[in-house]
Short mmCIF file of C-alpha atoms in Angstrom, two decimals:
data_model
loop_
_atom_site.label_atom_id
_atom_site.label_comp_id
_atom_site.label_asym_id
_atom_site.label_seq_id
_atom_site.Cartn_x
_atom_site.Cartn_y
_atom_site.Cartn_z
CA MET A 1 -68.81 23.11 -74.72
CA ALA A 2 -70.45 20.73 -77.14
CA ALA A 3 -68.22 18.93 -79.63
CA VAL A 4 -68.26 19.69 -83.33
CA GLN A 5 -69.52 16.94 -85.62
CA ARG A 6 -68.90 16.39 -89.29
CA ASN A 7 -71.36 16.53 -92.18
CA ARG A 8 -73.28 19.58 -91.03
CA GLY A 9 -75.59 20.86 -93.74
CA PRO A 10 -75.54 24.52 -94.76
CA SER A 11 -78.69 25.23 -92.77
CA ALA A 12 -77.52 23.48 -89.60
CA ALA A 13 -77.11 25.53 -86.45
CA PRO A 14 -73.51 26.60 -85.73
CA ALA A 15 -71.64 24.21 -83.45
CA ALA A 16 -69.63 25.21 -80.43
CA LEU A 17 -65.95 24.52 -79.90
CA PRO A 18 -65.20 21.15 -78.31
CA SER A 19 -64.32 20.98 -74.65
CA LEU A 20 -60.55 20.87 -74.71
CA GLY A 21 -59.77 19.89 -71.15
CA GLY A 22 -56.34 20.67 -69.75
CA THR A 23 -55.29 24.05 -68.41
CA ARG A 24 -54.91 26.27 -71.44
CA SER A 25 -54.13 29.79 -70.28
CA SER A 26 -56.33 31.74 -72.69
CA TYR A 27 -59.45 31.43 -74.78
CA ARG A 28 -57.30 32.20 -77.83
CA GLU A 29 -55.20 29.10 -77.11
CA ARG A 30 -58.32 26.98 -76.68
CA VAL A 31 -59.67 28.22 -80.01
CA ALA A 32 -56.30 27.46 -81.65
CA ASP A 33 -56.38 23.92 -80.22
CA ALA A 34 -59.86 23.34 -81.60
CA LEU A 35 -58.86 24.68 -85.01
CA ARG A 36 -55.80 22.41 -85.03
CA ALA A 37 -58.05 19.45 -84.27
CA ALA A 38 -60.33 20.48 -87.14
CA LEU A 39 -57.31 20.67 -89.45
CA ILE A 40 -56.00 17.27 -88.40
CA ALA A 41 -59.43 15.68 -88.70
CA GLY A 42 -59.78 17.03 -92.22
CA GLU A 43 -62.71 19.26 -91.29
CA LEU A 44 -60.76 22.18 -92.79
CA ARG A 45 -59.48 21.06 -96.19
CA ALA A 46 -56.08 21.72 -97.74
CA GLY A 47 -56.07 24.45 -100.34
CA GLU A 48 -59.33 26.01 -99.21
CA VAL A 49 -59.47 29.58 -97.93
CA TYR A 50 -61.41 30.29 -94.72
CA SER A 51 -62.22 33.71 -93.32
CA ALA A 52 -62.18 34.37 -89.59
CA PRO A 53 -65.85 35.53 -89.57
CA THR A 54 -66.95 32.37 -91.40
CA LEU A 55 -65.06 30.11 -88.97
CA ALA A 56 -66.40 32.12 -86.04
CA VAL A 57 -69.97 31.44 -87.15
CA ARG A 58 -69.19 27.78 -87.77
CA PHE A 59 -67.70 27.28 -84.30
CA GLY A 60 -70.05 29.58 -82.43
CA VAL A 61 -67.46 32.10 -81.21
CA SER A 62 -66.50 35.69 -82.01
CA ALA A 63 -64.19 36.47 -84.93
CA THR A 64 -61.38 38.07 -82.90
CA PRO A 65 -60.06 34.94 -81.11
CA VAL A 66 -60.43 32.95 -84.34
CA ARG A 67 -58.37 35.51 -86.27
CA GLU A 68 -55.71 35.54 -83.52
CA ALA A 69 -55.67 31.75 -83.37
CA MET A 70 -55.31 31.44 -87.15
CA LEU A 71 -52.31 33.79 -87.00
CA ASP A 72 -50.77 31.40 -84.47
CA LEU A 73 -51.43 28.50 -86.85
CA ALA A 74 -49.83 30.49 -89.67
CA LYS A 75 -46.64 30.78 -87.62
CA GLU A 76 -46.68 26.98 -87.28
CA GLY A 77 -47.02 26.54 -91.05
CA LEU A 78 -50.48 24.99 -90.81
CA VAL A 79 -52.17 27.79 -92.77
CA ASP A 80 -51.06 30.63 -95.04
CA THR A 81 -52.43 34.15 -94.80
CA VAL A 82 -54.35 35.29 -97.89
CA PRO A 83 -54.62 39.12 -97.87
CA ASN A 84 -58.18 40.44 -97.68
CA LYS A 85 -59.60 36.90 -97.78
CA GLY A 86 -58.51 34.86 -94.80
CA PHE A 87 -56.34 31.77 -94.38
CA ARG A 88 -55.51 28.92 -96.75
CA VAL A 89 -54.93 25.47 -95.22
CA THR A 90 -51.52 24.15 -96.26
CA ALA A 91 -51.28 20.79 -98.01
CA VAL A 92 -49.36 17.77 -96.68
CA SER A 93 -47.88 15.31 -99.19
CA GLU A 94 -47.90 11.53 -98.93
CA LYS A 95 -44.10 11.66 -98.53
CA GLN A 96 -44.44 14.03 -95.59
CA LEU A 97 -47.06 11.82 -93.96
CA ASP A 98 -44.78 8.79 -94.32
CA GLU A 99 -41.94 10.74 -92.76
CA TYR A 100 -44.12 11.90 -89.86
CA LYS A 101 -45.27 8.35 -89.18
CA HIS A 102 -41.69 7.04 -89.32
CA ILE A 103 -40.42 9.64 -86.85
CA ARG A 104 -43.38 9.07 -84.55
CA ALA A 105 -42.76 5.31 -84.59
CA LEU A 106 -39.09 5.82 -83.72
CA ILE A 107 -40.05 8.01 -80.76
CA GLU A 108 -43.42 6.85 -79.48
CA ILE A 109 -43.14 3.07 -79.63
CA PRO A 110 -40.00 2.64 -77.49
CA THR A 111 -40.88 5.52 -75.17
CA THR A 112 -44.37 4.18 -74.48
CA ALA A 113 -43.05 0.63 -74.08
CA GLU A 114 -40.54 1.81 -71.47
CA LEU A 115 -43.41 3.20 -69.41
CA ALA A 116 -44.44 -0.40 -68.67
CA THR A 117 -41.57 -0.54 -66.19
CA SER A 118 -41.35 3.08 -65.08
CA ALA A 119 -44.79 4.74 -65.04
CA ASP A 120 -46.83 5.04 -61.86
CA ALA A 121 -50.03 2.98 -62.00
CA ALA A 122 -52.15 5.86 -60.71
CA ALA A 123 -50.78 8.17 -63.40
CA LEU A 124 -51.66 5.62 -66.06
CA GLU A 125 -55.16 5.11 -64.69
CA ALA A 126 -55.67 8.88 -64.76
CA LEU A 127 -55.55 8.63 -68.56
CA ARG A 128 -58.36 6.04 -68.76
CA PRO A 129 -61.15 8.67 -68.86
CA VAL A 130 -59.40 10.26 -71.84
CA ALA A 131 -59.16 6.86 -73.57
CA ARG A 132 -62.88 6.41 -73.00
CA GLU A 133 -63.54 9.86 -74.47
CA ILE A 134 -61.79 8.67 -77.64
CA VAL A 135 -63.98 5.56 -77.80
CA THR A 136 -67.14 7.62 -77.25
CA ALA A 137 -66.13 10.16 -79.90
CA ALA A 138 -65.49 7.35 -82.38
CA ALA A 139 -68.89 5.83 -81.68
CA ASP A 140 -70.54 9.23 -82.14
CA GLY A 141 -68.61 10.02 -85.31
CA ASP A 142 -67.38 13.20 -83.60
CA LEU A 143 -64.11 13.68 -85.42
CA ILE A 144 -62.83 16.85 -83.79
CA ALA A 145 -63.47 15.52 -80.30
CA TYR A 146 -61.77 12.26 -81.35
CA VAL A 147 -58.62 14.02 -82.53
CA GLU A 148 -58.49 16.36 -79.54
CA ALA A 149 -58.81 13.52 -77.02
CA ASP A 150 -56.34 11.37 -78.98
CA ILE A 151 -53.73 14.13 -78.77
CA ARG A 152 -54.29 14.56 -75.04
CA PHE A 153 -53.98 10.81 -74.48
CA HIS A 154 -50.75 10.23 -76.38
CA LEU A 155 -49.01 13.41 -75.25
CA GLY A 156 -50.15 12.64 -71.71
CA LEU A 157 -48.56 9.20 -71.95
CA LEU A 158 -45.32 10.57 -73.35
CA ALA A 159 -45.22 13.22 -70.62
CA LEU A 160 -44.87 10.39 -68.09
CA SER A 161 -41.38 9.81 -69.53
CA GLY A 162 -40.34 13.15 -68.04
CA ASN A 163 -38.86 14.32 -71.37
CA ASP A 164 -40.55 17.62 -72.20
CA HIS A 165 -38.66 18.09 -75.48
CA LEU A 166 -39.79 14.69 -76.71
CA VAL A 167 -43.41 15.62 -76.01
CA GLU A 168 -42.92 18.90 -77.87
CA VAL A 169 -41.50 17.14 -80.95
CA VAL A 170 -44.34 14.61 -81.14
CA GLY A 171 -46.90 17.35 -80.52
CA ASP A 172 -45.51 19.29 -83.48
CA LEU A 173 -45.65 16.21 -85.72
CA ARG A 174 -49.27 15.65 -84.74
CA LYS A 175 -50.15 19.27 -85.51
CA ARG A 176 -48.77 18.89 -89.02
CA SER A 177 -50.58 15.62 -89.76
CA ARG A 178 -53.90 15.31 -91.60
CA LEU A 179 -56.40 12.48 -91.10
CA TYR A 180 -58.55 12.94 -94.19
CA GLY A 181 -59.74 9.33 -94.03
CA LEU A 182 -61.44 9.63 -90.65
CA GLN A 183 -64.95 10.09 -91.99
CA ALA A 184 -64.56 7.09 -94.31
CA LEU A 185 -63.53 4.99 -91.31
CA VAL A 186 -66.54 6.23 -89.36
CA ASP A 187 -68.83 5.33 -92.25
CA ALA A 188 -67.26 1.87 -92.50
CA GLY A 189 -67.42 1.31 -88.75
CA ARG A 190 -63.64 0.92 -88.51
CA LEU A 191 -62.74 3.93 -86.36
CA GLN A 192 -64.03 2.19 -83.24
CA ALA A 193 -61.32 -0.47 -83.42
CA SER A 194 -58.57 2.13 -83.54
CA ALA A 195 -60.21 4.00 -80.65
CA GLU A 196 -60.31 0.91 -78.46
CA GLU A 197 -56.57 0.40 -78.95
CA HIS A 198 -56.04 3.25 -76.49
CA LEU A 199 -57.60 1.12 -73.75
CA GLU A 200 -55.45 -1.83 -74.90
CA ILE A 201 -52.34 0.30 -74.51
CA LEU A 202 -53.29 1.26 -70.97
CA ASP A 203 -54.12 -2.32 -70.00
CA ALA A 204 -50.79 -3.58 -71.35
CA LEU A 205 -48.92 -0.83 -69.49
CA LEU A 206 -50.69 -1.64 -66.23
CA ALA A 207 -49.92 -5.33 -66.76
CA ARG A 208 -46.26 -4.29 -67.06
CA ASP A 209 -46.05 -6.14 -70.37
CA GLU A 210 -43.53 -4.20 -72.41
CA ASP A 211 -43.76 -6.53 -75.42
CA ALA A 212 -47.55 -6.19 -75.53
CA VAL A 213 -47.29 -2.39 -75.34
CA ARG A 214 -44.83 -2.38 -78.21
CA ALA A 215 -47.11 -4.62 -80.30
CA VAL A 216 -50.25 -2.54 -79.71
CA MET A 217 -48.42 0.73 -80.37
CA THR A 218 -46.98 -0.64 -83.61
CA ARG A 219 -50.44 -1.74 -84.74
CA HIS A 220 -51.97 1.55 -83.65
CA LEU A 221 -49.52 3.74 -85.56
CA GLY A 222 -50.04 1.52 -88.60
CA HIS A 223 -53.76 2.25 -88.36
CA VAL A 224 -53.05 5.96 -88.04
CA ARG A 225 -51.06 6.03 -91.30
CA GLY A 226 -53.88 4.07 -92.90
CA MET A 227 -56.24 6.88 -91.85
CA TRP A 228 -53.92 9.46 -93.38
CA ALA A 229 -53.84 7.55 -96.67
CA ALA A 230 -57.58 6.93 -96.78
CA GLY A 231 -58.40 10.47 -97.87
#
């Protein structure tokens, strides 16, 4: 499916859901993943109310899986149900964003660095196409595809640690984050640099350079918090 791009005018043709990859078991789950990516990318704004039919038209799908997916997101605290109107996107404070980044740094930096000595080279190389998807999405200004591929890349890396609960915790933190500054970074030509850091991480891992992995991951998460604050 074609990826959704930002800045669509009111008369633009409805866009389709992004291709999500992976092995999601149902279309409802795929729709929920795409909506999460739209939330994280700031495509769906905090405080605004969206109806399932409106989102269905926007994403080029039927209303039923959108409504079901939004109910799933409500259970996760990402949206609130507004009777007879739809769903309101929940707000995330600066304090919460700082806390998310701090927890992610505590988990992701050492875990990813340890992969320099433990991860299989073939498993690492298998993530290179995803890293390239991130770079391409950044170049195209395709924010939802960028976020979706970024999540797959980082959770895929963490999965190589063999700790499923760790992956679940980081995945939840990512769901709750908001990157409202993404479009500003696209406009300024700065998103590309953050995108290319994913390739740097892989190269450092394959070089078995734990210190380099730690340095790139530290820089990368610093950029991520900068994106959160840029909105």
